[in-house]
XYZ file of N, CA, C and O in Angstrom:
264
model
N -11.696 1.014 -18.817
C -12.070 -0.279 -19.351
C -11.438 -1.398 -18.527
O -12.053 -2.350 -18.047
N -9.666 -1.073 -18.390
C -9.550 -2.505 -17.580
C -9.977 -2.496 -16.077
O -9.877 -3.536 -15.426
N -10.512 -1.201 -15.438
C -10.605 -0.929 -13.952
C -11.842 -2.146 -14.477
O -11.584 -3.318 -14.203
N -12.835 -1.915 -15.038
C -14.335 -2.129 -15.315
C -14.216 -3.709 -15.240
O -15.034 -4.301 -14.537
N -13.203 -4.459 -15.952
C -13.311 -5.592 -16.131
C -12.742 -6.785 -14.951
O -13.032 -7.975 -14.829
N -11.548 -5.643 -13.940
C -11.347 -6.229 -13.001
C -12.675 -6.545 -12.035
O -12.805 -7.572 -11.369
N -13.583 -5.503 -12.095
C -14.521 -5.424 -11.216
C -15.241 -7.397 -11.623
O -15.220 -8.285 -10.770
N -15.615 -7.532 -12.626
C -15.805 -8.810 -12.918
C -15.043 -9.841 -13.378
O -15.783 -10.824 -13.400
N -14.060 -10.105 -13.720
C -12.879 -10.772 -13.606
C -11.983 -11.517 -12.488
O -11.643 -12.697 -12.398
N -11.715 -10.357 -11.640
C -10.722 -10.689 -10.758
C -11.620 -10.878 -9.414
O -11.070 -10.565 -8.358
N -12.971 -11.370 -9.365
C -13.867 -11.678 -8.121
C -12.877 -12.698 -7.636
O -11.695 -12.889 -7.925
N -13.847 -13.397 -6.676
C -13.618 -14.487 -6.096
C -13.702 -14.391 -4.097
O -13.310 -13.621 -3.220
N -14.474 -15.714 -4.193
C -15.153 -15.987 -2.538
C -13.830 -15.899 -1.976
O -14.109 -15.217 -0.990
N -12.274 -16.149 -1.875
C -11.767 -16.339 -1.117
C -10.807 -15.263 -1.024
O -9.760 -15.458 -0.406
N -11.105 -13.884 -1.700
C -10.281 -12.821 -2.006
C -10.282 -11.901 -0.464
O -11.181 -12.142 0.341
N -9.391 -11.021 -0.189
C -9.865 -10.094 0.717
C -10.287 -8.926 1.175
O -10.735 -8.301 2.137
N -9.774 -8.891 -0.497
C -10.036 -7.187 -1.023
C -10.910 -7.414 -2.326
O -10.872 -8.359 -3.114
N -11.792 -6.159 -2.329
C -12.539 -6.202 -3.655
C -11.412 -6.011 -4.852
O -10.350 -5.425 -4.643
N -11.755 -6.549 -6.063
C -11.357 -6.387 -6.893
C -10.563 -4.797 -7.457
O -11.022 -3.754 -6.990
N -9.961 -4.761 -7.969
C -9.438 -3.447 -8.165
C -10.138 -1.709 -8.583
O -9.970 -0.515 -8.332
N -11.012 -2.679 -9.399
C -12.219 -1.865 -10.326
C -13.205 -1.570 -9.294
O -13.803 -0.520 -9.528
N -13.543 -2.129 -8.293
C -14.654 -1.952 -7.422
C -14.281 -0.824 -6.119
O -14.995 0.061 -5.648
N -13.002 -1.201 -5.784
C -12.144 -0.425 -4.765
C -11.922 0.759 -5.359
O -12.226 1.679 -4.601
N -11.387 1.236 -6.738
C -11.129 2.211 -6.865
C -12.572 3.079 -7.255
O -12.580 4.304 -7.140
N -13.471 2.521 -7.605
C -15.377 3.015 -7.796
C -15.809 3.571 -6.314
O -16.498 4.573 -6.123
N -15.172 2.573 -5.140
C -15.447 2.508 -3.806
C -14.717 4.238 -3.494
O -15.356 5.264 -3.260
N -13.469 4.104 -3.577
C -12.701 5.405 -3.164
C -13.366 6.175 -3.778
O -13.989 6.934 -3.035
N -13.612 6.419 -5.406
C -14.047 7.564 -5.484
C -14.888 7.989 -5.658
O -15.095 8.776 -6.581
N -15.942 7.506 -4.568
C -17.720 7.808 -4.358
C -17.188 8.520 -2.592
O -18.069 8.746 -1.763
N -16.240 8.688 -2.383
C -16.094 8.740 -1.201
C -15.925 10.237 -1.222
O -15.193 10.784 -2.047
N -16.649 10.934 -0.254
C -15.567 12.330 0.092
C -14.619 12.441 0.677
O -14.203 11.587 1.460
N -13.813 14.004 0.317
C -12.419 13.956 0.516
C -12.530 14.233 1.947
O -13.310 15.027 2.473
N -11.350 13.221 2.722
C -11.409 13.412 3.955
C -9.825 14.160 4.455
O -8.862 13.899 3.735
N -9.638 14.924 5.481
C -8.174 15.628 5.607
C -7.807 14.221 6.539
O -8.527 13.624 7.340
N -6.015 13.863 5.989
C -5.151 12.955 6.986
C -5.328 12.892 8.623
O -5.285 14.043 9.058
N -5.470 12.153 9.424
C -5.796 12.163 10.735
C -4.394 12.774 11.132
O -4.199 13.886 11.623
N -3.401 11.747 10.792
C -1.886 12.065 11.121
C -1.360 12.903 9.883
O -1.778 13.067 8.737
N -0.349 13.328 10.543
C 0.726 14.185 9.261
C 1.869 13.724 9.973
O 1.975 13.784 11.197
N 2.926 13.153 9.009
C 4.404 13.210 9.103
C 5.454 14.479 8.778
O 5.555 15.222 7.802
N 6.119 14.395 9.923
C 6.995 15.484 9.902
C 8.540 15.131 9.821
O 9.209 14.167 10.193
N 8.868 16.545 9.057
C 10.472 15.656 8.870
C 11.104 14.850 10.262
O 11.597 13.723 10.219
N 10.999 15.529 11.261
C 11.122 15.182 11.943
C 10.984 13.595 12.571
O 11.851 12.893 13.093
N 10.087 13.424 12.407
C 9.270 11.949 12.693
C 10.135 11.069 11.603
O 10.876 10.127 11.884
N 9.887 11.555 10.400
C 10.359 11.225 9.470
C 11.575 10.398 9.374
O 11.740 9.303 8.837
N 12.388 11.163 10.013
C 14.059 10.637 10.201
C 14.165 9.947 10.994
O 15.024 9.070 10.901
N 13.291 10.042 12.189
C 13.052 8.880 13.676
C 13.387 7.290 13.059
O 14.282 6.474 13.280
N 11.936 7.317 11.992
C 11.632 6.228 11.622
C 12.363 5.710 10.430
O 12.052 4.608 9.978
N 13.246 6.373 9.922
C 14.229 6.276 8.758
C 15.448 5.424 9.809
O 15.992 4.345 9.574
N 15.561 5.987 10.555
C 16.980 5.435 11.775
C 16.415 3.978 12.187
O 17.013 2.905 12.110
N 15.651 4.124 12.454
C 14.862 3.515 13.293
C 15.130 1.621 12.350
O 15.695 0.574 12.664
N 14.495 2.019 11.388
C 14.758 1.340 9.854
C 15.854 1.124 9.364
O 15.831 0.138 8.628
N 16.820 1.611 9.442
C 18.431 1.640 8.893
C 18.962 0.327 9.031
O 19.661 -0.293 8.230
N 18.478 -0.067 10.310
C 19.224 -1.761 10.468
C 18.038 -3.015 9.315
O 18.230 -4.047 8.672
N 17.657 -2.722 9.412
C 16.608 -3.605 8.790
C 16.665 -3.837 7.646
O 16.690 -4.933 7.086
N 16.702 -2.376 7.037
C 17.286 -1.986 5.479
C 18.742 -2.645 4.780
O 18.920 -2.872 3.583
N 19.666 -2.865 5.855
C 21.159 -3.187 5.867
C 20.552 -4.394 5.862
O 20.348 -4.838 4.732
N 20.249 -4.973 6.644
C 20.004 -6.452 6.412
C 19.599 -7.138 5.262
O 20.103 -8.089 4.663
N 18.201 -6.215 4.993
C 17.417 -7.104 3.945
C 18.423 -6.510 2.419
O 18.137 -7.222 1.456
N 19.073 -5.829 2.196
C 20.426 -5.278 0.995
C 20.984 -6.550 1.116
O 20.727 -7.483 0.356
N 21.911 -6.603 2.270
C 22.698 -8.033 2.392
C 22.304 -9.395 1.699
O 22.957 -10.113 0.942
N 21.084 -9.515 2.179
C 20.339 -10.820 1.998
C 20.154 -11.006 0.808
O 20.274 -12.124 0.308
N 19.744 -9.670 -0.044
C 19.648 -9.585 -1.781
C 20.611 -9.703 -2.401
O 20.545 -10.201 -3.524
N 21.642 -9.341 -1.939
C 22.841 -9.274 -2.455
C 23.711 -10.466 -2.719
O 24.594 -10.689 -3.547
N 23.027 -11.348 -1.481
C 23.632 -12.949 -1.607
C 23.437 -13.880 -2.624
O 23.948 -14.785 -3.284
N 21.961 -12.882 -2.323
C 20.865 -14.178 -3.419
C 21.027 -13.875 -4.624
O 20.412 -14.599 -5.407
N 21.881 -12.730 -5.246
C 21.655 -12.097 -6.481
C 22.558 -13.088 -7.610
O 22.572 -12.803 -8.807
């Protein structure tokens, strides 16, 4: 019911995404497709490190503001 009502509700010309109700109607008219990529632990931790400073930062920044 509320997917249904977003579909007409939450329009609008200047949006960029369909409404919620329409997107999720959209996905699941779709067939199932297999992931192009797969993450591996491996990769995984790359991009966890990789991230670590960023993460420290934006903690800090919350922490100020809190």
């Amino acid at each position: 019911m509320e997917r249904q009502l977003t579909v007409r509700e939450d329009t609008s010309l200047f949006a960029t995404h369909p409404p919620t109700g329409l997107r999720h109607r959209m996905l699941g008219a779709r067939p199932w497709q297999d992931p192009a990529v797969t993450l591996t632990e491996e990769r995984a931790a790359r991009i966890d490190a990789e991230r670590a400073g960023h993460y420290e930062r934006a903690g800090r920044a919350l922490s100020w503001n809190a």
